[in-house]
Structure formats: structure tokens, C-alpha cells
JSON list of C-alpha atoms in Angstrom, two decimals:
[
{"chain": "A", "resi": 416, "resn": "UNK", "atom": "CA", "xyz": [-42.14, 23.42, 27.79]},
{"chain": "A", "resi": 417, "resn": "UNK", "atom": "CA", "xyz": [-38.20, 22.56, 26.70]},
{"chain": "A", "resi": 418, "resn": "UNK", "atom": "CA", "xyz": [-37.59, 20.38, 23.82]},
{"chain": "A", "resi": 419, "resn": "UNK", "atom": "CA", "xyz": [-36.59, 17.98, 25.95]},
{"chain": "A", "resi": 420, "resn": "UNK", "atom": "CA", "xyz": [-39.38, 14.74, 25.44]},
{"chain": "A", "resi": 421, "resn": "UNK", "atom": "CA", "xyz": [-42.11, 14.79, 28.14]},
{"chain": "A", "resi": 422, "resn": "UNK", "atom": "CA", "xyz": [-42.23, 11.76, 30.66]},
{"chain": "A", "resi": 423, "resn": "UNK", "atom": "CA", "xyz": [-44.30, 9.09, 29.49]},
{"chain": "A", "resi": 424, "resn": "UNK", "atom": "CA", "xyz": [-47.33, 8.24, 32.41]},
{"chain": "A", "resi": 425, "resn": "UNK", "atom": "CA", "xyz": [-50.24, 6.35, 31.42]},
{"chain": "A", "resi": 426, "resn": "UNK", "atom": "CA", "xyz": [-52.80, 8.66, 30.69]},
{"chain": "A", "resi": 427, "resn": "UNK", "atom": "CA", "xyz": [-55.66, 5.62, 30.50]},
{"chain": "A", "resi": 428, "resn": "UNK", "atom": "CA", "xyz": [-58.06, 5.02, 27.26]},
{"chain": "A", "resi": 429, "resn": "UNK", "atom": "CA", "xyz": [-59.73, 8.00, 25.83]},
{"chain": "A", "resi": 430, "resn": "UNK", "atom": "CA", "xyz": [-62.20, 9.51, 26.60]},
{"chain": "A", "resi": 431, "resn": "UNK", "atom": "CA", "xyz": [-61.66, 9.62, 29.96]},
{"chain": "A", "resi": 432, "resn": "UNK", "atom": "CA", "xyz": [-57.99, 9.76, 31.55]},
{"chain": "A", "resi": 433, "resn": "UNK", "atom": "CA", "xyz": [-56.40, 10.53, 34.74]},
{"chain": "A", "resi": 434, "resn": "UNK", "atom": "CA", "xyz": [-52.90, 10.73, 35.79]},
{"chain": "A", "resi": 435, "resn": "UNK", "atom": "CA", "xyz": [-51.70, 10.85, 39.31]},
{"chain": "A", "resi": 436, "resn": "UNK", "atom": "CA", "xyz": [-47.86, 10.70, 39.90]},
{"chain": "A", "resi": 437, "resn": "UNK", "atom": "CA", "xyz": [-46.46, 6.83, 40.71]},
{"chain": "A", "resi": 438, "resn": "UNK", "atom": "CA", "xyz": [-49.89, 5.76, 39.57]},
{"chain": "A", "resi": 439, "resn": "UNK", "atom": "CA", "xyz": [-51.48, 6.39, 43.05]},
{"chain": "A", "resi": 440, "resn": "UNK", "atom": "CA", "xyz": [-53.88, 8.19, 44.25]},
{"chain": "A", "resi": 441, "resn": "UNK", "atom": "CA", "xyz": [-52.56, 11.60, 44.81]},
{"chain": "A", "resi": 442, "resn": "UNK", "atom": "CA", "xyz": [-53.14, 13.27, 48.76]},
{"chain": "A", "resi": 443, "resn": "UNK", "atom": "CA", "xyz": [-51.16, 14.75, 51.83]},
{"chain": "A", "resi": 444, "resn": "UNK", "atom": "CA", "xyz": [-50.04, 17.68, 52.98]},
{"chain": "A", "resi": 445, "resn": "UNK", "atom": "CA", "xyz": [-50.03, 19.46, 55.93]},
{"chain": "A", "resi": 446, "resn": "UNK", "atom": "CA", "xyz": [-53.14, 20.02, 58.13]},
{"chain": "A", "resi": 447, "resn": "UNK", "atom": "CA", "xyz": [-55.17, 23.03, 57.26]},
{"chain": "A", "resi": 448, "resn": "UNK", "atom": "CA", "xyz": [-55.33, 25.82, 59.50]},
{"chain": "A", "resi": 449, "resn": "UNK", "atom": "CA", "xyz": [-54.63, 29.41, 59.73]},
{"chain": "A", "resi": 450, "resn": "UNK", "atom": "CA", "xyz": [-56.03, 30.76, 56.45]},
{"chain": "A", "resi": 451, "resn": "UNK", "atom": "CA", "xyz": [-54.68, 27.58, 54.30]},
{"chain": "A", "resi": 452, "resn": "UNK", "atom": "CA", "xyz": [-57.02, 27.21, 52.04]},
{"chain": "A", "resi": 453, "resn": "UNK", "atom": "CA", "xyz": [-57.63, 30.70, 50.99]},
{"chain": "A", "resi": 454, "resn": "UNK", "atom": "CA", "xyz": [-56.91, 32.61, 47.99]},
{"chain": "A", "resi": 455, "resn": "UNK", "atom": "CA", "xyz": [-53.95, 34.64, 49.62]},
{"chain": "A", "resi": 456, "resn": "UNK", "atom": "CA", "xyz": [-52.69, 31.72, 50.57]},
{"chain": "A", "resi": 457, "resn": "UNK", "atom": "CA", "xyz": [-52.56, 30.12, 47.33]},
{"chain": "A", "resi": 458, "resn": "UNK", "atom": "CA", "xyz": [-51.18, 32.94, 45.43]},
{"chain": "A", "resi": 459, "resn": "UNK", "atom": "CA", "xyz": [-48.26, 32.38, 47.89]},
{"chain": "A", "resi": 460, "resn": "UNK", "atom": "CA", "xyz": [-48.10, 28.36, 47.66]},
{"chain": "A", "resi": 461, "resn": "UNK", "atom": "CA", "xyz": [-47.63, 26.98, 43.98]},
{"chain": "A", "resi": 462, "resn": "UNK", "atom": "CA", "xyz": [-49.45, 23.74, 44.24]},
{"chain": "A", "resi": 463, "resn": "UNK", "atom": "CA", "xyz": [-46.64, 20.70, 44.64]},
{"chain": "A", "resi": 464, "resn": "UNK", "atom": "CA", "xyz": [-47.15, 17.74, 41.47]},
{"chain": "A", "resi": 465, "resn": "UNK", "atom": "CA", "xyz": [-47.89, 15.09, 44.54]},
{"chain": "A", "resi": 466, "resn": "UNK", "atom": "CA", "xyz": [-51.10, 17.25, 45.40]},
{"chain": "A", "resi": 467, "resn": "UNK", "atom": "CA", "xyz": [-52.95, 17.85, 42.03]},
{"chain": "A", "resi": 468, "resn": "UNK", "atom": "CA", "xyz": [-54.39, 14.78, 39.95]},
{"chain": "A", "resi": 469, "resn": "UNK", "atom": "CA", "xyz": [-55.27, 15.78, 36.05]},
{"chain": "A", "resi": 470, "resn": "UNK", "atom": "CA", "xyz": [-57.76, 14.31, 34.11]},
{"chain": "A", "resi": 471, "resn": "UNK", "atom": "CA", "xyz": [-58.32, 14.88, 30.60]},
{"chain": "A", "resi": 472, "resn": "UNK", "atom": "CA", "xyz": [-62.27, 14.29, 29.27]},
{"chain": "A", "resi": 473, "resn": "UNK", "atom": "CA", "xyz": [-64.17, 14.80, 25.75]},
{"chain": "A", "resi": 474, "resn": "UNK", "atom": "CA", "xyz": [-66.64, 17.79, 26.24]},
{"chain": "A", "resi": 475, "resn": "UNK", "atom": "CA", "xyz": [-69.77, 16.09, 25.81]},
{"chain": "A", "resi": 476, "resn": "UNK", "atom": "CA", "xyz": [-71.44, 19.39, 24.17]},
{"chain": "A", "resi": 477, "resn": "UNK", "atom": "CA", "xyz": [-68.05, 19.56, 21.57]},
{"chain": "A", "resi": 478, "resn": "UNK", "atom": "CA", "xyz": [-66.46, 16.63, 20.84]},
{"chain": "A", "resi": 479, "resn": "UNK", "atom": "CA", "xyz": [-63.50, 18.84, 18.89]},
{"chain": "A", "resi": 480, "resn": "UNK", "atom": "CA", "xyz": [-62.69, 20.08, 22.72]},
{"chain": "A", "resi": 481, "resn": "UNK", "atom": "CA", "xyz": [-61.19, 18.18, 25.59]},
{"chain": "A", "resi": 482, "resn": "UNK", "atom": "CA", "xyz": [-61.56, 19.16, 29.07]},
{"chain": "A", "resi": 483, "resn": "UNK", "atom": "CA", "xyz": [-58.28, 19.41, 31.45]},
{"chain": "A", "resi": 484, "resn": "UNK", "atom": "CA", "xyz": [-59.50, 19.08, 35.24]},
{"chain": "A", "resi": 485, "resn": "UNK", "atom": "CA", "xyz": [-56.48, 19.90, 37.78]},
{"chain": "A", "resi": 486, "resn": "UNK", "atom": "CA", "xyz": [-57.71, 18.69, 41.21]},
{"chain": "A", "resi": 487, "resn": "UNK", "atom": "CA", "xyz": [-55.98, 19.86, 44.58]},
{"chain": "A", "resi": 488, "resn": "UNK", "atom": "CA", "xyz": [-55.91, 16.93, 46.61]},
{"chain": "A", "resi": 489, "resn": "UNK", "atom": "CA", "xyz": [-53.71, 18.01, 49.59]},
{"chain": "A", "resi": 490, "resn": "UNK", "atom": "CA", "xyz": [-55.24, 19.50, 52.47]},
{"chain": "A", "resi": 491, "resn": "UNK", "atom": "CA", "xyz": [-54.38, 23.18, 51.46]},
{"chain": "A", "resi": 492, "resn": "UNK", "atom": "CA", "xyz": [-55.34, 25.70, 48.68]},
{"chain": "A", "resi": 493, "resn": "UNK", "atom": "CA", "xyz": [-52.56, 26.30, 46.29]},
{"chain": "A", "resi": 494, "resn": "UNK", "atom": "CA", "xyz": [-51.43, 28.41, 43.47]},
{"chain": "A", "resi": 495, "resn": "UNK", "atom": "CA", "xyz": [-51.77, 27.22, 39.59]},
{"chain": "A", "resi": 496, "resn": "UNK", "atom": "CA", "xyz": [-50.37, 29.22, 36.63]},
{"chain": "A", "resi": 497, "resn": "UNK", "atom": "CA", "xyz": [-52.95, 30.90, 34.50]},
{"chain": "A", "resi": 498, "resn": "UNK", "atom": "CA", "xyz": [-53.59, 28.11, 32.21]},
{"chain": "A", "resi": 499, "resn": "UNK", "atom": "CA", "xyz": [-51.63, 25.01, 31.72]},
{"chain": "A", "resi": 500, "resn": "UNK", "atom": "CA", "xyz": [-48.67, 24.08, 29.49]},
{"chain": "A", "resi": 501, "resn": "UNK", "atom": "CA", "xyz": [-50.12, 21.93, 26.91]},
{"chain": "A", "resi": 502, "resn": "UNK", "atom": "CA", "xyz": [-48.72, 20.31, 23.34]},
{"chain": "A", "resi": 503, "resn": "UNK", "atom": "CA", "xyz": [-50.13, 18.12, 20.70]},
{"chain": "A", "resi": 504, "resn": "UNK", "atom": "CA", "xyz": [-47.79, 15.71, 19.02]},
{"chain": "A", "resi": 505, "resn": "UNK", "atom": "CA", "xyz": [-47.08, 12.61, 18.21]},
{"chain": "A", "resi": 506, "resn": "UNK", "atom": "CA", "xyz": [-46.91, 9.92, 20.52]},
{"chain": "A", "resi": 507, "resn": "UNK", "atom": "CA", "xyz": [-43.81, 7.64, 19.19]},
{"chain": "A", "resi": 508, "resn": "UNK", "atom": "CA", "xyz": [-41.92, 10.81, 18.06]},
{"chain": "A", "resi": 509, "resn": "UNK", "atom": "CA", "xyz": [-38.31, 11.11, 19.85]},
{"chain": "A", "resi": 510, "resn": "UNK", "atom": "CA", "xyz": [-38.00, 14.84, 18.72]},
{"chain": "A", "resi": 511, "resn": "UNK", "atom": "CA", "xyz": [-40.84, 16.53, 20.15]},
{"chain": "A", "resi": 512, "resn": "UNK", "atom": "CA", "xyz": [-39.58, 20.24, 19.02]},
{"chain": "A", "resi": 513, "resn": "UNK", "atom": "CA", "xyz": [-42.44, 19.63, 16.37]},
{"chain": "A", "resi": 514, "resn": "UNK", "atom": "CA", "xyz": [-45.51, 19.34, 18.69]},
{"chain": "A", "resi": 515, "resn": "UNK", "atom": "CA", "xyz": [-48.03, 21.98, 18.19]},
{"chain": "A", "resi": 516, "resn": "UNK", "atom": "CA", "xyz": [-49.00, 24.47, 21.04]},
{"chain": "A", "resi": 517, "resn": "UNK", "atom": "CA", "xyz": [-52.11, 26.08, 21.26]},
{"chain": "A", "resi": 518, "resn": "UNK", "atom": "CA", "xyz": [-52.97, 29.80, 21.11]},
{"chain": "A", "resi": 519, "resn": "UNK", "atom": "CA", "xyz": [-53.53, 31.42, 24.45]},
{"chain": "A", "resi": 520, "resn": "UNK", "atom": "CA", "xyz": [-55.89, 34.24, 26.11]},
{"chain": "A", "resi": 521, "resn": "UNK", "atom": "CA", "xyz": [-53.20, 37.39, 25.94]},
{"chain": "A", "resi": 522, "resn": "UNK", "atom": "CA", "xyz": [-53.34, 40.29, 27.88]},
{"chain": "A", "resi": 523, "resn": "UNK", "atom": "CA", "xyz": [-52.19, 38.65, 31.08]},
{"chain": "A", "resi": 524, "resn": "UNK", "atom": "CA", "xyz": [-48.92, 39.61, 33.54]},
{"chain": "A", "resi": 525, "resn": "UNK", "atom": "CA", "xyz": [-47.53, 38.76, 36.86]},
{"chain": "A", "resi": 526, "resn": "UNK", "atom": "CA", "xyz": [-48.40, 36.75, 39.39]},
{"chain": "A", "resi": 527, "resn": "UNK", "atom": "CA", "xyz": [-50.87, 35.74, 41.23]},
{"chain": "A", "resi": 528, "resn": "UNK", "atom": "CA", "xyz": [-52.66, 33.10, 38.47]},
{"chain": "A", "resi": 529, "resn": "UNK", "atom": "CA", "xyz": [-54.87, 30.98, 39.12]},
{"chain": "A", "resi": 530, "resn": "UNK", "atom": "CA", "xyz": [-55.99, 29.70, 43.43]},
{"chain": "A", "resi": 531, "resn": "UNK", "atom": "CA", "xyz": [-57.11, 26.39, 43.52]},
{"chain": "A", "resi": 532, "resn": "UNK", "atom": "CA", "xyz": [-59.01, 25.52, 47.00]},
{"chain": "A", "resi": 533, "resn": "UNK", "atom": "CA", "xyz": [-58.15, 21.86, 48.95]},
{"chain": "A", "resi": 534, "resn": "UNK", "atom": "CA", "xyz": [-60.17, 18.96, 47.07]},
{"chain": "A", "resi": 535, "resn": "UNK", "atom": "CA", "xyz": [-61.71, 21.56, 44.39]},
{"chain": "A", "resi": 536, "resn": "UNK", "atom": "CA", "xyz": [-60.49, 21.23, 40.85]},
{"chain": "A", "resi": 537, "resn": "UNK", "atom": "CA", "xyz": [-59.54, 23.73, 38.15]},
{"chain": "A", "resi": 538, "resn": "UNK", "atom": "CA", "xyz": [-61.20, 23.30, 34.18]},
{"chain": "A", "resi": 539, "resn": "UNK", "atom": "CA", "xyz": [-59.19, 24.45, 31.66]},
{"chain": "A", "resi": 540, "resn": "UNK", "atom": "CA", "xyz": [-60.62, 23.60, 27.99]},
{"chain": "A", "resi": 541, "resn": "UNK", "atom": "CA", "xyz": [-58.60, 23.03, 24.31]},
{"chain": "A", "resi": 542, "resn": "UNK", "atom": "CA", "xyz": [-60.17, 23.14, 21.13]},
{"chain": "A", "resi": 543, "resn": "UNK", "atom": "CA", "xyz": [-58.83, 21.05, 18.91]},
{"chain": "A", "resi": 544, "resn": "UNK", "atom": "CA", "xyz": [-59.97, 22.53, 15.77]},
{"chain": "A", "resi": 545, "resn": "UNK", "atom": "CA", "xyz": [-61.94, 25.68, 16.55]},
{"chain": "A", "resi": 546, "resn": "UNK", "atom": "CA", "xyz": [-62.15, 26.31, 12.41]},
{"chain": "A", "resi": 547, "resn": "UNK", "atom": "CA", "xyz": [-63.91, 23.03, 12.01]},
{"chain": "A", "resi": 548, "resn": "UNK", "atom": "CA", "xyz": [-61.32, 21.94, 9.53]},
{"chain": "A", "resi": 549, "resn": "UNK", "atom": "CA", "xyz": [-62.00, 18.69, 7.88]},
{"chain": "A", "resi": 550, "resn": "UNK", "atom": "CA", "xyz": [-58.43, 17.53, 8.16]},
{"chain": "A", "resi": 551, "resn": "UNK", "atom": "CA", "xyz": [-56.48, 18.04, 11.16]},
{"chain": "A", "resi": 552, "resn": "UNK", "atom": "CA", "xyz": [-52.61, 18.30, 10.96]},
{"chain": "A", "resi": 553, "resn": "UNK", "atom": "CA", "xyz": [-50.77, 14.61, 10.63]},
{"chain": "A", "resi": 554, "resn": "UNK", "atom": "CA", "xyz": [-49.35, 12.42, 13.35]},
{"chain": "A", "resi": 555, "resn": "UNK", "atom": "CA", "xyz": [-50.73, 14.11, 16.26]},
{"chain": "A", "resi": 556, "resn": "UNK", "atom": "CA", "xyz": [-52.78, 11.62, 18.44]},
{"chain": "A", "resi": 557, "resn": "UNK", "atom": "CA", "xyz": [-51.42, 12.39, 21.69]},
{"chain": "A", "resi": 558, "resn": "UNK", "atom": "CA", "xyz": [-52.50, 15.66, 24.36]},
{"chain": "A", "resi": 559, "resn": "UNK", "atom": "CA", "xyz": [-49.63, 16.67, 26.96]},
{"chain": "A", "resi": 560, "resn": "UNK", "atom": "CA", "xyz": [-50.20, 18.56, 29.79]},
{"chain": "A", "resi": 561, "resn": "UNK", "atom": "CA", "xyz": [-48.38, 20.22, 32.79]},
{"chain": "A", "resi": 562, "resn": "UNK", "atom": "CA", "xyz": [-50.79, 21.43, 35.05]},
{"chain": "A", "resi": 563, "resn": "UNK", "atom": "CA", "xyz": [-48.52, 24.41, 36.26]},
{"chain": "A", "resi": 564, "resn": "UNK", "atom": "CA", "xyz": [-45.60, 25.21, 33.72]},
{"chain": "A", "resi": 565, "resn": "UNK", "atom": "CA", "xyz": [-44.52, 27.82, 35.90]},
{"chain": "A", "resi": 566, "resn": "UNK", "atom": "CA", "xyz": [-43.35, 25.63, 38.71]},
{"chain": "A", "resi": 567, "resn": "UNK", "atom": "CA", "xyz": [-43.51, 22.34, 38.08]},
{"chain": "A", "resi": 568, "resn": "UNK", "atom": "CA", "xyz": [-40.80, 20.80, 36.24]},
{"chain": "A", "resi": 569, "resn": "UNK", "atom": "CA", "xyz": [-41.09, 18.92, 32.48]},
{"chain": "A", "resi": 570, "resn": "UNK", "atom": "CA", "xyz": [-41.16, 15.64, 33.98]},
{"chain": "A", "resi": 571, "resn": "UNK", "atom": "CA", "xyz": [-43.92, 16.22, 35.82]},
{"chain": "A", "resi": 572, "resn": "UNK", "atom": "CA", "xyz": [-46.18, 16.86, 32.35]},
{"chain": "A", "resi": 573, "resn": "UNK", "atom": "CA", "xyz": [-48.90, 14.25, 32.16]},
{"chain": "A", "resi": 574, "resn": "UNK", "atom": "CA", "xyz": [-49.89, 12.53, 28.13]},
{"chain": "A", "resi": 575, "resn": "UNK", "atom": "CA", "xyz": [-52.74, 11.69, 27.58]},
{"chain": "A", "resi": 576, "resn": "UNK", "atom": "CA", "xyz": [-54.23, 9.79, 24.02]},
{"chain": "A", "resi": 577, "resn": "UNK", "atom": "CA", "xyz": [-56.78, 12.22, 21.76]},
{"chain": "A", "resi": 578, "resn": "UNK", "atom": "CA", "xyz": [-58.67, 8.96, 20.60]},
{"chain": "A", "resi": 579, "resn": "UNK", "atom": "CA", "xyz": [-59.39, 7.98, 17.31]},
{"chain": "A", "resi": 580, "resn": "UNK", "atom": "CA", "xyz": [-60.85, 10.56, 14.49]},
{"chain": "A", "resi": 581, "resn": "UNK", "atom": "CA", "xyz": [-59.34, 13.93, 16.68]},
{"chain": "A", "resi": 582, "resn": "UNK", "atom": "CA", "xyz": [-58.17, 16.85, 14.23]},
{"chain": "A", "resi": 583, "resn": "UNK", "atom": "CA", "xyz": [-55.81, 19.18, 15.03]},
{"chain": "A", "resi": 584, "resn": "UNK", "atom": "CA", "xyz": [-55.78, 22.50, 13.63]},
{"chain": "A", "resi": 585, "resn": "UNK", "atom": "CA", "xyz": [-55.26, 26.01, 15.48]},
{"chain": "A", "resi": 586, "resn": "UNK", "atom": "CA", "xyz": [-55.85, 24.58, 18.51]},
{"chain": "A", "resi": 587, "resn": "UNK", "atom": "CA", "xyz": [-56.69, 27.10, 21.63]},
{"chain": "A", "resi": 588, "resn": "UNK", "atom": "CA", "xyz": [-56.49, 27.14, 25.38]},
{"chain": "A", "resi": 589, "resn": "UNK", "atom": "CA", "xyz": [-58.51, 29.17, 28.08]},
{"chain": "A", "resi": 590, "resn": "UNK", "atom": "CA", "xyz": [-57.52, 29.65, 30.99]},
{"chain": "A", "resi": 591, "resn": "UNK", "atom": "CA", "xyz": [-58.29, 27.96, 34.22]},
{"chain": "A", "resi": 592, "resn": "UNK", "atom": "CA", "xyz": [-61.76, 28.53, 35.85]},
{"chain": "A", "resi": 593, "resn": "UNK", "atom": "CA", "xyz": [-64.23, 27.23, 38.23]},
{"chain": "A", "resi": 594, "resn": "UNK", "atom": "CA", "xyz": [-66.86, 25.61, 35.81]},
{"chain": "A", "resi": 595, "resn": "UNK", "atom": "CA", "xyz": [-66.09, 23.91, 32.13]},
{"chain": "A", "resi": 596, "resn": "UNK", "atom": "CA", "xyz": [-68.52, 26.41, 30.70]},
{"chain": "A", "resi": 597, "resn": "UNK", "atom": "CA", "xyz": [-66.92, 29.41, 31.66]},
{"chain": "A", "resi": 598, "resn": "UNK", "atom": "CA", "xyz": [-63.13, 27.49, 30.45]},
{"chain": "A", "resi": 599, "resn": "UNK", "atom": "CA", "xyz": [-65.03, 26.72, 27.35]},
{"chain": "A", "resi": 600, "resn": "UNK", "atom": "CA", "xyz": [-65.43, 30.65, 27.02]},
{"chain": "A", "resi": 601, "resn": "UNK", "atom": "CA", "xyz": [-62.06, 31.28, 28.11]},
{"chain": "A", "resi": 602, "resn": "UNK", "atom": "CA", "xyz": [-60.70, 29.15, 25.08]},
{"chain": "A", "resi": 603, "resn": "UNK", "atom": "CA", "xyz": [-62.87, 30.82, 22.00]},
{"chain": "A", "resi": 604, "resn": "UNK", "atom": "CA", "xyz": [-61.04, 33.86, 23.18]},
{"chain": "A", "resi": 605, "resn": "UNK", "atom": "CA", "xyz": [-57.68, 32.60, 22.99]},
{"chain": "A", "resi": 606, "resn": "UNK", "atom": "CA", "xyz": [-55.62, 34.82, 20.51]},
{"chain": "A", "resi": 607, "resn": "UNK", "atom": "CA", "xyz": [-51.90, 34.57, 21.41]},
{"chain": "A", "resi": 608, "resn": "UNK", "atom": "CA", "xyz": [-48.96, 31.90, 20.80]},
{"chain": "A", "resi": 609, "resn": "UNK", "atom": "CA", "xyz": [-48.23, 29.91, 23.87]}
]
């Protein structure tokens, strides 16, 4: 993400928040046909910010994580980077150069990432504090997320509020995957700087 300051959308009230772009429900596309909503076709097709709604959720079994859900809601499959761009900050800052980013799974490389099929979504999961600190840095209250930070541009990166009581410490991110379990596994892992 560049230091330039993330659009502000209205994420909704924590725990639960979805963000769609001009506040409506996201859709469209072309018709599907001819091997559009397979995984070859997404690696070709990076998914377009008017397709994909993101939602960011409290994991009910760890209340220190928060889920990110990508949904595909054109009518074709489409290409995600591996994991999103995400940043924890403060939400009235005007510098936001001093937002933490998460560590990341490492050994990855090259594209193809991550195929996402028409109406299906993608789980990524952060952990907040995976050292179960009891104080969490200060002045972050606020999650941002770009749901593909290799083609989609900064404006297009959602915020969303952490809620009251959220620590921040060492977060990490997994990457994107079918089920929040296995995104949940994905993020213990997580061992490199974003």
C-alpha cells in the first residue's frame, strides 16, 4: 500500500462489516461461458473492485482474529492476489506511514495467486495479537483492506472499525482459502513482513 491515506468507505459497526463500492450492492459482468469461471481463467482475469464485496467479521472461535471474506459477485471467476493488502492504524490519523502491517506466509513467487469462482468468496484471516499480549499497540482501532493489492488501486482499499477492547500486537495474515479454518491455519504460519 503507498503512504498515500486510504479512501474512507463505511465499513458498518463491528462486528460485522461489509463494503461494496458506491454503497451498492456489487454485480455484473459479462455472461459466463466458454470456461469463465474456471481456474485458468481466473489466473488470467484479476477480479475488477465493482465485482468483489469484502466483509470483515470477528472469528467466533478467536475473538483476537477477524475474518476478511472477498466475494466474486460478477458472473465470472477471477484472479485475487495471494492474500490481501491489509494495515492497522488509526482512524483520524492524516499520516498513515505509521499503520502497522501484518507478517505474511513467505515462500511464495509469481503469479497465478489466488482463483476465486463467480458468487464464491475467498477467507483470508488476521490475528490481531497472536502472542496474547495484554496491551496492544496505541491508537489503532481501525482494519484496512484491499482485497487484491496487486491490481487494484489504493482507493479501492476498504476500512473497516476493530471494535472496542481489540489489541494489536504482531499481527499476521494467511493467505486466501476456501474455508475460514484452513485461513485460520494459513495465518499461525505467517512469518514474513508484508
Amino acid at each position: 500500500m503507498s503512504s498515500a491515506a486510504p479512501s474512507r468507505s463505511s465499513g458498518g459497526v463491528a462486528p460485522v462489516a461489509s463494503a461494496a463500492p458506491g454503497g451498492k450492492a456489487a454485480g455484473g459482468g459479462a455472461p459466463q461461458g466458454g470456461g469463465a469461471d474456471d481456474d485458468a481463467y481466473a489466473y488470467g482475469h484479476p477480479c475488477e473492485s465493482r465485482n468483489l464485496v469484502v466483509r470483515v467479521t470477528v472469528r467466533a472461535e478467536a475473538p483476537g482474529q477477524r475474518v476478511i471474506e472477498v466475494r466474486n459477485q460478477g458472473s465470472r471467476s477471477c484472479g485475487l492476489s495471494y492474500y490481501p493488502l491489509v494495515s492497522l492504524g488509526d482512524s483520524h490519523a492524516a499520516d498513515r506511514s505509521k499503520d502497522v502491517r501484518p507478517l505474511v506466509p513467505g515462500g511464495l513467487g509469481g503469479p497465478p495467486a489466488y482463483p476465486v469462482a463467480a458468487g464464491k468468496s475467498a477467507y483470508a484471516v488476521i490475528d490481531l495479537n497472536p502472542g496474547g499480549a495484554a496491551a496492544g499497540a496505541a491508537g489503532i482501532d481501525e482494519l484496512n483492506v484491499l482485497a487484491d493489492g496487486d491490481h487494484l488501486p489504493t482507493a479501492d482499499t476498504k476500512n473497516f472499525p476493530l471494535g472496542p477492547g481489540a489489541k494489536v500486537l504482531k499481527p499476521k495474515l494467511g493467505l486466501y482459502r476456501a474455508t475460514v479454518a484452513d485461513a485460520a491455519v494459513s495465518a499461525a504460519g505467517a512469518d514474513q513482513p508484508s
